[in-house]
mmCIF file of C-alpha atoms in Angstrom:
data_model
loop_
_atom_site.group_PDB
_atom_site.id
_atom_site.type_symbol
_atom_site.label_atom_id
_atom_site.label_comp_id
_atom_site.label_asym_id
_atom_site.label_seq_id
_atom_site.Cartn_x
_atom_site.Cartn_y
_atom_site.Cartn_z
ATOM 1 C CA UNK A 1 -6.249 -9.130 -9.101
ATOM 2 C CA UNK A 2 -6.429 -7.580 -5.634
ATOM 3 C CA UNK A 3 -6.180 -3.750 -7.144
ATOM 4 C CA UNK A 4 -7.020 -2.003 -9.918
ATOM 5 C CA UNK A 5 -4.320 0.083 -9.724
ATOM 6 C CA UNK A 6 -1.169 0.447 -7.734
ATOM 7 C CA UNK A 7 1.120 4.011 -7.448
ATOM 8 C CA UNK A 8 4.727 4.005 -6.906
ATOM 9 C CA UNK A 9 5.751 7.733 -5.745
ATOM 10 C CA UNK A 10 6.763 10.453 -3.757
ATOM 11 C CA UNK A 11 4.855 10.523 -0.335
ATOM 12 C CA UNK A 12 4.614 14.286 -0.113
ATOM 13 C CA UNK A 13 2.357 17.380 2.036
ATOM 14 C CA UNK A 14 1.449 19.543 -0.288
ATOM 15 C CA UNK A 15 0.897 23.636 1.636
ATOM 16 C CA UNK A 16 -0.832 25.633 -0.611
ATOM 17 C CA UNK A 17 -1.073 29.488 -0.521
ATOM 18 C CA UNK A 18 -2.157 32.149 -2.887
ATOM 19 C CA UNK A 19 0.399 34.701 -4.205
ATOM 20 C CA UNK A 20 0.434 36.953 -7.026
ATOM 21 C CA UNK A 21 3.177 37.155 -9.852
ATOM 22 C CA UNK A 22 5.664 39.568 -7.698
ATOM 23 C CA UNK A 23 5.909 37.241 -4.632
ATOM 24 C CA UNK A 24 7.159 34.330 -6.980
ATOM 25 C CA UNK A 25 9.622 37.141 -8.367
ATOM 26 C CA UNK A 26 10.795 38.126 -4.830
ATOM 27 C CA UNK A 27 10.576 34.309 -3.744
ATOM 28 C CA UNK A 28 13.010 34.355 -7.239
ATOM 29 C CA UNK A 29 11.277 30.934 -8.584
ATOM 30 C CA UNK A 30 9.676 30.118 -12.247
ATOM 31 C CA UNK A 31 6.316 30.660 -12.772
ATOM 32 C CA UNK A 32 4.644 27.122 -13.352
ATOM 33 C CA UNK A 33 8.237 25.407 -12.748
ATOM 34 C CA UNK A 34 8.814 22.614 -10.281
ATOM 35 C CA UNK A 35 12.115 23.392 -8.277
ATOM 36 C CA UNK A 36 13.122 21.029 -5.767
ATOM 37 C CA UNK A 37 14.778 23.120 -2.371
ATOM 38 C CA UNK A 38 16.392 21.781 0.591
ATOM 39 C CA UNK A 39 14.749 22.337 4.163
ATOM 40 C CA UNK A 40 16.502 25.557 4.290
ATOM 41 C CA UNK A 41 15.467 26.942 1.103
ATOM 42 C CA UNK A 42 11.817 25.668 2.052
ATOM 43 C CA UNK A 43 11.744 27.539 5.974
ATOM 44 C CA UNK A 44 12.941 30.239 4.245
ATOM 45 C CA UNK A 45 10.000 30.841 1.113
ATOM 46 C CA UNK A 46 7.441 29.910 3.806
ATOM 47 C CA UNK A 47 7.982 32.430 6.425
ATOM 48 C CA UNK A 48 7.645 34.758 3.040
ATOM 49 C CA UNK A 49 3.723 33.345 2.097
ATOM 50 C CA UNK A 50 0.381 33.954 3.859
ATOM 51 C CA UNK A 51 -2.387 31.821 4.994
ATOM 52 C CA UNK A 52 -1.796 28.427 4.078
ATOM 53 C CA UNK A 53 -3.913 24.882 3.674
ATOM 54 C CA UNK A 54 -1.988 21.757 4.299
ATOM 55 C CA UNK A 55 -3.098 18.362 2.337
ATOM 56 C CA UNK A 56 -1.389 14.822 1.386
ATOM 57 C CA UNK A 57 -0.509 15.441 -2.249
ATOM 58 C CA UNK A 58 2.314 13.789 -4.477
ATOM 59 C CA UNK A 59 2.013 13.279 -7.687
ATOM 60 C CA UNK A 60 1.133 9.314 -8.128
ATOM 61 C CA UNK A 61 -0.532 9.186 -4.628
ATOM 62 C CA UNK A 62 -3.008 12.384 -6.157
ATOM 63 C CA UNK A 63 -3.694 9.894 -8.850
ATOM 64 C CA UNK A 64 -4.361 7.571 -6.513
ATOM 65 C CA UNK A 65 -6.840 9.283 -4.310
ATOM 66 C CA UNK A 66 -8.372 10.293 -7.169
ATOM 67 C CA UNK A 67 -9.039 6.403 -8.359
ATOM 68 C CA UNK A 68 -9.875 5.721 -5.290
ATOM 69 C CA UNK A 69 -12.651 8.027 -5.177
ATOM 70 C CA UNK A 70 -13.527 6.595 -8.575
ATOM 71 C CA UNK A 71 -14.542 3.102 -7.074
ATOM 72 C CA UNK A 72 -11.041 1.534 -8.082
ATOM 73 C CA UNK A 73 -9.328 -0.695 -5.636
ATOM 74 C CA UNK A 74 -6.395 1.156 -5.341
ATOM 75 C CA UNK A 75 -2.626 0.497 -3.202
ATOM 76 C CA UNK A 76 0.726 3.185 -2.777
ATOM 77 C CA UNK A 77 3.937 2.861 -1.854
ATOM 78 C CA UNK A 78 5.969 5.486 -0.805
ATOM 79 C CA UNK A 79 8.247 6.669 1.856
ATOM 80 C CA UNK A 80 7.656 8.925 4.709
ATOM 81 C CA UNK A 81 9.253 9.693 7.889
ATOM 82 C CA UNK A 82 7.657 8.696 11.508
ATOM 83 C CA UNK A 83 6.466 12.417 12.336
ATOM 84 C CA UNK A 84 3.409 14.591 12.387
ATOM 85 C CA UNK A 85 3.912 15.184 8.725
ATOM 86 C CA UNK A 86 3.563 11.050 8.032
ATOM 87 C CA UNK A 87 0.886 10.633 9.767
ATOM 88 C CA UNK A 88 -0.819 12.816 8.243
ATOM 89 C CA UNK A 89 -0.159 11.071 4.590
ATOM 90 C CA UNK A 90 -0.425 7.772 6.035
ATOM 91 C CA UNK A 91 -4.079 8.799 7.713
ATOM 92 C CA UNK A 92 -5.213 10.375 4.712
ATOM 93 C CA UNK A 93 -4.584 7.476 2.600
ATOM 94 C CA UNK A 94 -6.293 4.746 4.745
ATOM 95 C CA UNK A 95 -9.620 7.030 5.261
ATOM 96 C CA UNK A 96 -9.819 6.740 1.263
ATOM 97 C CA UNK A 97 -9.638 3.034 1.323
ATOM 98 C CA UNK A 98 -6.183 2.545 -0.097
ATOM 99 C CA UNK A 99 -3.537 0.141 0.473
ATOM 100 C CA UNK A 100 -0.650 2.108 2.274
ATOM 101 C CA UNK A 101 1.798 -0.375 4.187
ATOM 102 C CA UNK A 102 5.329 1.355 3.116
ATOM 103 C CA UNK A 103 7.174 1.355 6.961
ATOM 104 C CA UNK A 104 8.099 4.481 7.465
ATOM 105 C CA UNK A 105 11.506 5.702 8.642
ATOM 106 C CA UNK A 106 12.573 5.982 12.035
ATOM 107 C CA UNK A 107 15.527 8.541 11.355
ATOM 108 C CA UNK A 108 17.047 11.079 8.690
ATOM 109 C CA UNK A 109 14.733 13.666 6.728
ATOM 110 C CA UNK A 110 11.515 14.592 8.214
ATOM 111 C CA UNK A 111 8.470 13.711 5.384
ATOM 112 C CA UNK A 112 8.443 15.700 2.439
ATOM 113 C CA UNK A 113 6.290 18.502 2.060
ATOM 114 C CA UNK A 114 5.942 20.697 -1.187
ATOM 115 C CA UNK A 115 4.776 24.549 -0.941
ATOM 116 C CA UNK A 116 2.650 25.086 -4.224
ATOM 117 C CA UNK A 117 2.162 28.801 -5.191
ATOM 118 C CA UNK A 118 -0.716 29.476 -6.736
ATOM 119 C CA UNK A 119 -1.520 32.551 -9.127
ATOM 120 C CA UNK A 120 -4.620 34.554 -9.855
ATOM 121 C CA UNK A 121 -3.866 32.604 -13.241
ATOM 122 C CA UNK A 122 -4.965 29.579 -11.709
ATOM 123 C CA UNK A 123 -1.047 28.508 -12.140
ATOM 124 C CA UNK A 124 0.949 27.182 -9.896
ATOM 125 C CA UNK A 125 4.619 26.713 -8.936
ATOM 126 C CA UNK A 126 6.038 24.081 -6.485
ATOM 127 C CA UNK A 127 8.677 24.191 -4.466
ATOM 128 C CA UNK A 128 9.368 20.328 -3.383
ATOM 129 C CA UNK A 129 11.264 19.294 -0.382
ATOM 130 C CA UNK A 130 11.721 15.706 -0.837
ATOM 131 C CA UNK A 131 12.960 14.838 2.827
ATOM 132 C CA UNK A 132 11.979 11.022 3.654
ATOM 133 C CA UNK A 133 10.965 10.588 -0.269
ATOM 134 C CA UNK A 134 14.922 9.730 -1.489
ATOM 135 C CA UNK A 135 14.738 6.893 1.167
ATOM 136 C CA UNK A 136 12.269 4.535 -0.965
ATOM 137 C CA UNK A 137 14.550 1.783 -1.950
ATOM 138 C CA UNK A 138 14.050 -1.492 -3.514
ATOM 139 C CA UNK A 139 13.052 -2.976 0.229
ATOM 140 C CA UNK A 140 10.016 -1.134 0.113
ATOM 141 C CA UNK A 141 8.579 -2.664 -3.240
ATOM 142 C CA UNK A 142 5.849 -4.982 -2.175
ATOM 143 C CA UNK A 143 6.113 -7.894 -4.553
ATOM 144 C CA UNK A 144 2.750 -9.651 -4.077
ATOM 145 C CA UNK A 145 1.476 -6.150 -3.700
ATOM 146 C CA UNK A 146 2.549 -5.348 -7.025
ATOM 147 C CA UNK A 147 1.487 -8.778 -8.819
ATOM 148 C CA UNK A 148 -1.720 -8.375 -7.614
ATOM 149 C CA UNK A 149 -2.176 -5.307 -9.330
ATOM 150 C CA UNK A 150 -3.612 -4.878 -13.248
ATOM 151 C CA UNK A 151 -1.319 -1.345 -13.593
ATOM 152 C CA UNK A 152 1.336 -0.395 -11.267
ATOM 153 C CA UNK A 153 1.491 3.682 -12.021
ATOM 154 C CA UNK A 154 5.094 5.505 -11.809
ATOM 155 C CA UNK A 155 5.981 9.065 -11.530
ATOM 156 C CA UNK A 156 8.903 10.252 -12.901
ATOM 157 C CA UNK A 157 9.698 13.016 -10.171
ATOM 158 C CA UNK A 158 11.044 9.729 -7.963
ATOM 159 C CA UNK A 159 13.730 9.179 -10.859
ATOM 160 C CA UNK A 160 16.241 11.513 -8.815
ATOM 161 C CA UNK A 161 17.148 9.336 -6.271
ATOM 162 C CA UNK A 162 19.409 6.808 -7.537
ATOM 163 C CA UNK A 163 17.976 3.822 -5.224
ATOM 164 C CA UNK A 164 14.241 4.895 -5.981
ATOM 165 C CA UNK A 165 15.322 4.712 -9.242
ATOM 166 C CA UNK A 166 16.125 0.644 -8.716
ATOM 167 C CA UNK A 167 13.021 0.589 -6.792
ATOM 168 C CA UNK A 168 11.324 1.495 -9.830
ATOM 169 C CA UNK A 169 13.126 -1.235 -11.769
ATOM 170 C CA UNK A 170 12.383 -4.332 -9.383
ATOM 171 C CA UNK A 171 8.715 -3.071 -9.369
ATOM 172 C CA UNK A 172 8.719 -3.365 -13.482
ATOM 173 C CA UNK A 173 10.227 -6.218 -13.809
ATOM 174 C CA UNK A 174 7.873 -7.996 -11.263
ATOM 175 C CA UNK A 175 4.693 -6.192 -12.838
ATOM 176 C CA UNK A 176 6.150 -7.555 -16.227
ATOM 177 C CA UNK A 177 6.770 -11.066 -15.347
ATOM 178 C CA UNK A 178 3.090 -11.626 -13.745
ATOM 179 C CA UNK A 179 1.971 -10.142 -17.068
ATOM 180 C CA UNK A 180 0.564 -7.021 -15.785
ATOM 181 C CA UNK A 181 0.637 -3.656 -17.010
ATOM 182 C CA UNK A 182 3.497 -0.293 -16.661
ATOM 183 C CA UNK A 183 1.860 3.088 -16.672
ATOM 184 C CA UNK A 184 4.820 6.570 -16.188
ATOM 185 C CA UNK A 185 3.455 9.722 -16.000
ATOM 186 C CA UNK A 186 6.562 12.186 -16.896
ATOM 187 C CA UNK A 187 5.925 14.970 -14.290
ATOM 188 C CA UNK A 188 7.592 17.611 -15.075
ATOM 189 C CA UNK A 189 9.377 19.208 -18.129
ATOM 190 C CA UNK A 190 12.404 20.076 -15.904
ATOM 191 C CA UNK A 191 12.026 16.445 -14.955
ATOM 192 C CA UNK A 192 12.517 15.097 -18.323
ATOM 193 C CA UNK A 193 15.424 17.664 -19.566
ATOM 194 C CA UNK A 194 17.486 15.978 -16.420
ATOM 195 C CA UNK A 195 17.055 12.312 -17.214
ATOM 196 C CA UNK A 196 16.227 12.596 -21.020
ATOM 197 C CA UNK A 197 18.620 9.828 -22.400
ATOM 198 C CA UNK A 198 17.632 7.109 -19.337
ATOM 199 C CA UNK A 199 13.647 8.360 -20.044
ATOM 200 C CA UNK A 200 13.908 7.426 -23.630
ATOM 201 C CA UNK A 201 15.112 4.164 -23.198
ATOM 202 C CA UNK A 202 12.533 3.666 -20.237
ATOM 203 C CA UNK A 203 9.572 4.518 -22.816
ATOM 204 C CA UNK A 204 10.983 2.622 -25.365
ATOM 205 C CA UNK A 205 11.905 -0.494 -23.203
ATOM 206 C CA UNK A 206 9.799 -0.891 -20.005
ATOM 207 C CA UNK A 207 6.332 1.538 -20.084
ATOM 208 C CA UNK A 208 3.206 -0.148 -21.441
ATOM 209 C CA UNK A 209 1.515 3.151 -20.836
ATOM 210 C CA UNK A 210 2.854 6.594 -20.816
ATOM 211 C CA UNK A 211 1.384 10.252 -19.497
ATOM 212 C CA UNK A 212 3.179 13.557 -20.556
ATOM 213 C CA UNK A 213 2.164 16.908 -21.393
ATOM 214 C CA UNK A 214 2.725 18.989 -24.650
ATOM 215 C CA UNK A 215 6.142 20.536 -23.468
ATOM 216 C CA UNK A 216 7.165 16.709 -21.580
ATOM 217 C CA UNK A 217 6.380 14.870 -24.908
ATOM 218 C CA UNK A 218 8.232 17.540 -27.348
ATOM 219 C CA UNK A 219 11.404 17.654 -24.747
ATOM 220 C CA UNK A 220 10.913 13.646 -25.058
ATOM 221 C CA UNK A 221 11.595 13.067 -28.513
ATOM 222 C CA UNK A 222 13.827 16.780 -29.062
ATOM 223 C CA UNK A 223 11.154 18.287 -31.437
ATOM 224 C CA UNK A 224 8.848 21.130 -31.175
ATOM 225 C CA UNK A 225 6.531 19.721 -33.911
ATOM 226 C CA UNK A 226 3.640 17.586 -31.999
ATOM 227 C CA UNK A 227 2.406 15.729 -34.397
ATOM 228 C CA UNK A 228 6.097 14.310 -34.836
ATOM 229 C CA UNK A 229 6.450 13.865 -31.536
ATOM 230 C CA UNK A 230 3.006 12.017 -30.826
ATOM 231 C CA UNK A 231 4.066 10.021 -34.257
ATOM 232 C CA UNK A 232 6.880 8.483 -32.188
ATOM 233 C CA UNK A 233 5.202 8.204 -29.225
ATOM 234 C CA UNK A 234 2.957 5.819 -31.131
ATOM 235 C CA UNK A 235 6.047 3.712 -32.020
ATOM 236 C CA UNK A 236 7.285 3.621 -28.199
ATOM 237 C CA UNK A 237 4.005 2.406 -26.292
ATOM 238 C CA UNK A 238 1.194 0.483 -26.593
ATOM 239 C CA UNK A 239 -0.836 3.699 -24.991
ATOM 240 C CA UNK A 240 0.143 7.290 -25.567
ATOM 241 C CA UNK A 241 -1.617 10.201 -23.719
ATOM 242 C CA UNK A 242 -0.679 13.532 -24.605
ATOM 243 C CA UNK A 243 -2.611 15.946 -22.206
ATOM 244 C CA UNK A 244 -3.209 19.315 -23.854
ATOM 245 C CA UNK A 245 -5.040 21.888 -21.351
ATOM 246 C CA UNK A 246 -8.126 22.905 -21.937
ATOM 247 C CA UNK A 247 -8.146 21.510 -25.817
ATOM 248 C CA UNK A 248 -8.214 17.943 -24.157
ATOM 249 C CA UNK A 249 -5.770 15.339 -24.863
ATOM 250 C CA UNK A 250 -4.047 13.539 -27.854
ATOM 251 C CA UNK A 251 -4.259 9.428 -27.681
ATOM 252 C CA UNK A 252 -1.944 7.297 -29.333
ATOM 253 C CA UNK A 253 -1.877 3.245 -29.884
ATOM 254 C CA UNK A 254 -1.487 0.964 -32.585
ATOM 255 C CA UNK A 255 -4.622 2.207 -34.425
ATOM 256 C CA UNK A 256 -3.990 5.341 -35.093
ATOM 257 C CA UNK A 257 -3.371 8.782 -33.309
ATOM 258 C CA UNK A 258 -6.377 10.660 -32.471
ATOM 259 C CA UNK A 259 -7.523 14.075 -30.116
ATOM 260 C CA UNK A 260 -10.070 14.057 -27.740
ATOM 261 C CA UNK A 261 -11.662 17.893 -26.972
ATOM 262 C CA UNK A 262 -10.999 18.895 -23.931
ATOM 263 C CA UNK A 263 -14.190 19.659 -21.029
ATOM 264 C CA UNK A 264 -14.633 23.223 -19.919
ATOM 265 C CA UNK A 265 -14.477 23.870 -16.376
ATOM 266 C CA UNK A 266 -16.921 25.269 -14.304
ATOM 267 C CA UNK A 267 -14.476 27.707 -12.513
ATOM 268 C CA UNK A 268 -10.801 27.955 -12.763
ATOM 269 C CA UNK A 269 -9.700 28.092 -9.321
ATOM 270 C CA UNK A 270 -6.240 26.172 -9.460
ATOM 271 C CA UNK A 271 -4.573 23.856 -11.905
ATOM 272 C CA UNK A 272 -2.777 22.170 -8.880
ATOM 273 C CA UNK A 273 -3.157 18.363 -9.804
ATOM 274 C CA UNK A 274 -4.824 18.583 -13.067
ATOM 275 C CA UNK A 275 -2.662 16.124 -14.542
ATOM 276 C CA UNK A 276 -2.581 13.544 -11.872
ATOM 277 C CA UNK A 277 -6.363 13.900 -12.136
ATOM 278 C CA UNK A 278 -6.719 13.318 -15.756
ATOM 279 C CA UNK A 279 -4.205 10.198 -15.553
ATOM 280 C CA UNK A 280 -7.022 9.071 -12.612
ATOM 281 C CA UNK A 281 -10.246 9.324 -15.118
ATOM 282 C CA UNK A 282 -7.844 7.578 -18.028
ATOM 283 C CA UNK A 283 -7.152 4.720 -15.692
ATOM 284 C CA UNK A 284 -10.399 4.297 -14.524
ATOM 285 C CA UNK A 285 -11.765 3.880 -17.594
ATOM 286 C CA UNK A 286 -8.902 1.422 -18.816
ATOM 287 C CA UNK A 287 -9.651 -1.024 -15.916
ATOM 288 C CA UNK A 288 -13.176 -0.875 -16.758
ATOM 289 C CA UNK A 289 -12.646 -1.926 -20.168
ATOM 290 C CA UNK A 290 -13.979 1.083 -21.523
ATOM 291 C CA UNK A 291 -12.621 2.465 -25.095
ATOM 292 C CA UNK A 292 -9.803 4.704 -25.296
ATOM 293 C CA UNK A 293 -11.624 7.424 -26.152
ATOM 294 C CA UNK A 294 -13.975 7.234 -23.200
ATOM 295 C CA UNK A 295 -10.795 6.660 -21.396
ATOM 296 C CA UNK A 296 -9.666 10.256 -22.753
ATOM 297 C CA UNK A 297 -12.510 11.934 -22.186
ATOM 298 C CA UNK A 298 -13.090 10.304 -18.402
ATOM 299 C CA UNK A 299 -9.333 11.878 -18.081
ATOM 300 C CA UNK A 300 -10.673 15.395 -19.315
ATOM 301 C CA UNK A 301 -13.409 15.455 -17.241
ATOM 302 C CA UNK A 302 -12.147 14.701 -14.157
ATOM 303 C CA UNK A 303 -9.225 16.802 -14.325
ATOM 304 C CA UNK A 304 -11.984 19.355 -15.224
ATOM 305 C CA UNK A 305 -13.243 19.036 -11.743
ATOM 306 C CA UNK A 306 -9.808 19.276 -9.762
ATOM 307 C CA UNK A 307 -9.348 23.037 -11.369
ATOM 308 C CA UNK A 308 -12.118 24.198 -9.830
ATOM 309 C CA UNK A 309 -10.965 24.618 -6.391
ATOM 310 C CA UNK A 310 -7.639 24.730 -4.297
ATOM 311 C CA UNK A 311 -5.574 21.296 -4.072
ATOM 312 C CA UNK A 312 -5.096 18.531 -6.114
ATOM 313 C CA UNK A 313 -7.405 15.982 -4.705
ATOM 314 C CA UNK A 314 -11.370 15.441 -4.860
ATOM 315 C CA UNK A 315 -13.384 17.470 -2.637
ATOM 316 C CA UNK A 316 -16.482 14.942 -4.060
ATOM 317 C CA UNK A 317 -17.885 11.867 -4.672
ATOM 318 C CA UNK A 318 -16.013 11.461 -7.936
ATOM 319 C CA UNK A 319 -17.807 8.542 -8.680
ATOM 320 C CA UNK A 320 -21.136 10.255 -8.523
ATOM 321 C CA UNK A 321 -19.229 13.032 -10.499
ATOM 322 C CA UNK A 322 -18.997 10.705 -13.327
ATOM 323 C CA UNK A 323 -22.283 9.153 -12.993
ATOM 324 C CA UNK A 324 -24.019 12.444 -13.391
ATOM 325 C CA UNK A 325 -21.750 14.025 -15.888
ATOM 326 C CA UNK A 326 -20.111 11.762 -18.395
#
């Protein structure tokens, strides 16, 4: 296998700005929620922020920086427009040493760029323009690229656009047939309320290994009891990962269900990314044949490291990072 790891996603700028609780309630958006605006809607909350910092994010292309930074060979594919904005991404990608040959579009939405608010709380909100994103279609699914990977990762923000959403199907049937492995990280609780029926049958049918949170798994399966909910998840995949904050994460196969504690983090700066981070340290250790429960706690620690400053990628060697900490 060429790569370790391939993400399918949302080619996205992330701009990143502190505010405090009554900007997000003049800005009129949910605290911790992912809303998705048009370009208006976007222009319009940014002239309302401060200083900002501008860096490539997305959720399965964070993942994928992160691996990268792990030692994993790592690929993406995602879709950006030919402007300043997807250069950036594209650039940002390559000086990591990933795989990033998606063409980009010539025409139509300018790249996608997500403002992410960020608390004294450490929480933060997103508000997603997804621009040239809703242009990946099934053209842009590499399909040696994606046989010659062990695990091809999916988000589930890119289940909104309908021909993403076929993009995403092509990719898992070719990862499938060349016996290679489905991970789907749900995203978003908002994400999984909208597509609830098609996600279930996507677990159930298609995802070798699935990511959620507390909230994503319980909206999943329609319970607010956890243990019931990580008692199905057990039934769906062959790997479960619950993520649980700081209490660490909940891992499910055909063993058993079990709970990993959680690492505490130097500093809480921002929890931008924390997810996408742990799914990074889980993966790592899965292609490096390591037990799921080192996989876990790989996933806790380096999503331990992400929180402690702005932005959702590695500001370190995260391979020395493990070396010296795990």
């Amino acid at each position: 296998m060429k790569y370790d790891v391939l993400g399918i996603g949302n080619a996205i700028v992330d701009i990143l700005t502190h505010v405090d609780d009554d900007k997000l309630s003049e800005i009129d958006v949910p605290k911790g929620s992912m809303q998705l605006v048009d370009e208006v809607r976007s222009n319009s909350i940014y002239k309302k922020l401060g200083q900002c910092i501008e860096c490539s994010g997305g959720s399965a292309a964070n993942t994928i920086a992160s691996l990268a930074s792990l030692g994993c060979d790592t690929a993406f594919i995602g879709k950006v427009k030919r402007d300043q904005l997807g250069a950036v991404f594209k650039h940002d990608l390559k000086a990591i040493g990933t795989t990033f040959n998606s063409a980009p579009s010539m025409d139509g939405p300018s790249t996608a760029h997500s403002l992410v608010l960020v608390t004294p709380d450490a929480e933060r909100t997103m508000c997603t323009y997804l621009g040239a994103c809703v242009n990946l279609t099934e053209d842009d699914i590499d399909e040696d690229m994606v046989k010659q990977s062990k695990i091809i990762y999916l988000e589930g923000y890119l289940w909104d656009p309908e021909e993403a959403k076929k993009a995403f199907r092509k990719a898992i049937k070719i990862a499938h047939d060349a016996g290679n492995k489905v991970a789907l990280s749900l995203s978003d609780s908002f994400c999984v309320d909208r597509h609830h029926a098609e996600f279930v049958e996507l677990v159930k049918n298609d995802v070798d290994i699935l990511f959620g949170n507390e909230e994503e798994i319980k909206i999943l399966y329609g319970t607010d009891d956890l243990a019931e909910a990580a008692a199905k998840l057990q039934e769906d995949v062959e790997i479960g990962v619950i993520t649980c904050s700081a209490k660490g994460c909940i891992v499910t196969d055909s063993n058993g269900v079990g709970h990993i504690q959680g690492r505490n983090a130097a500093r809480l700066v921002d929890t931008t990314g924390a997810g996408d981070n742990f799914a990074a340290g889980f993966l790592y250790g899965l292609t490096k044949g390591k037990s799921l429960g080192e996989c876990g706690a790989l996933g806790n620690l380096v999503a331990s490291e992400v929180i402690t400053h702005m932005g959702a990628r590695p500001d370190i060697d995260l391979k020395r990072f493990i070396a010296e900490n795990a």
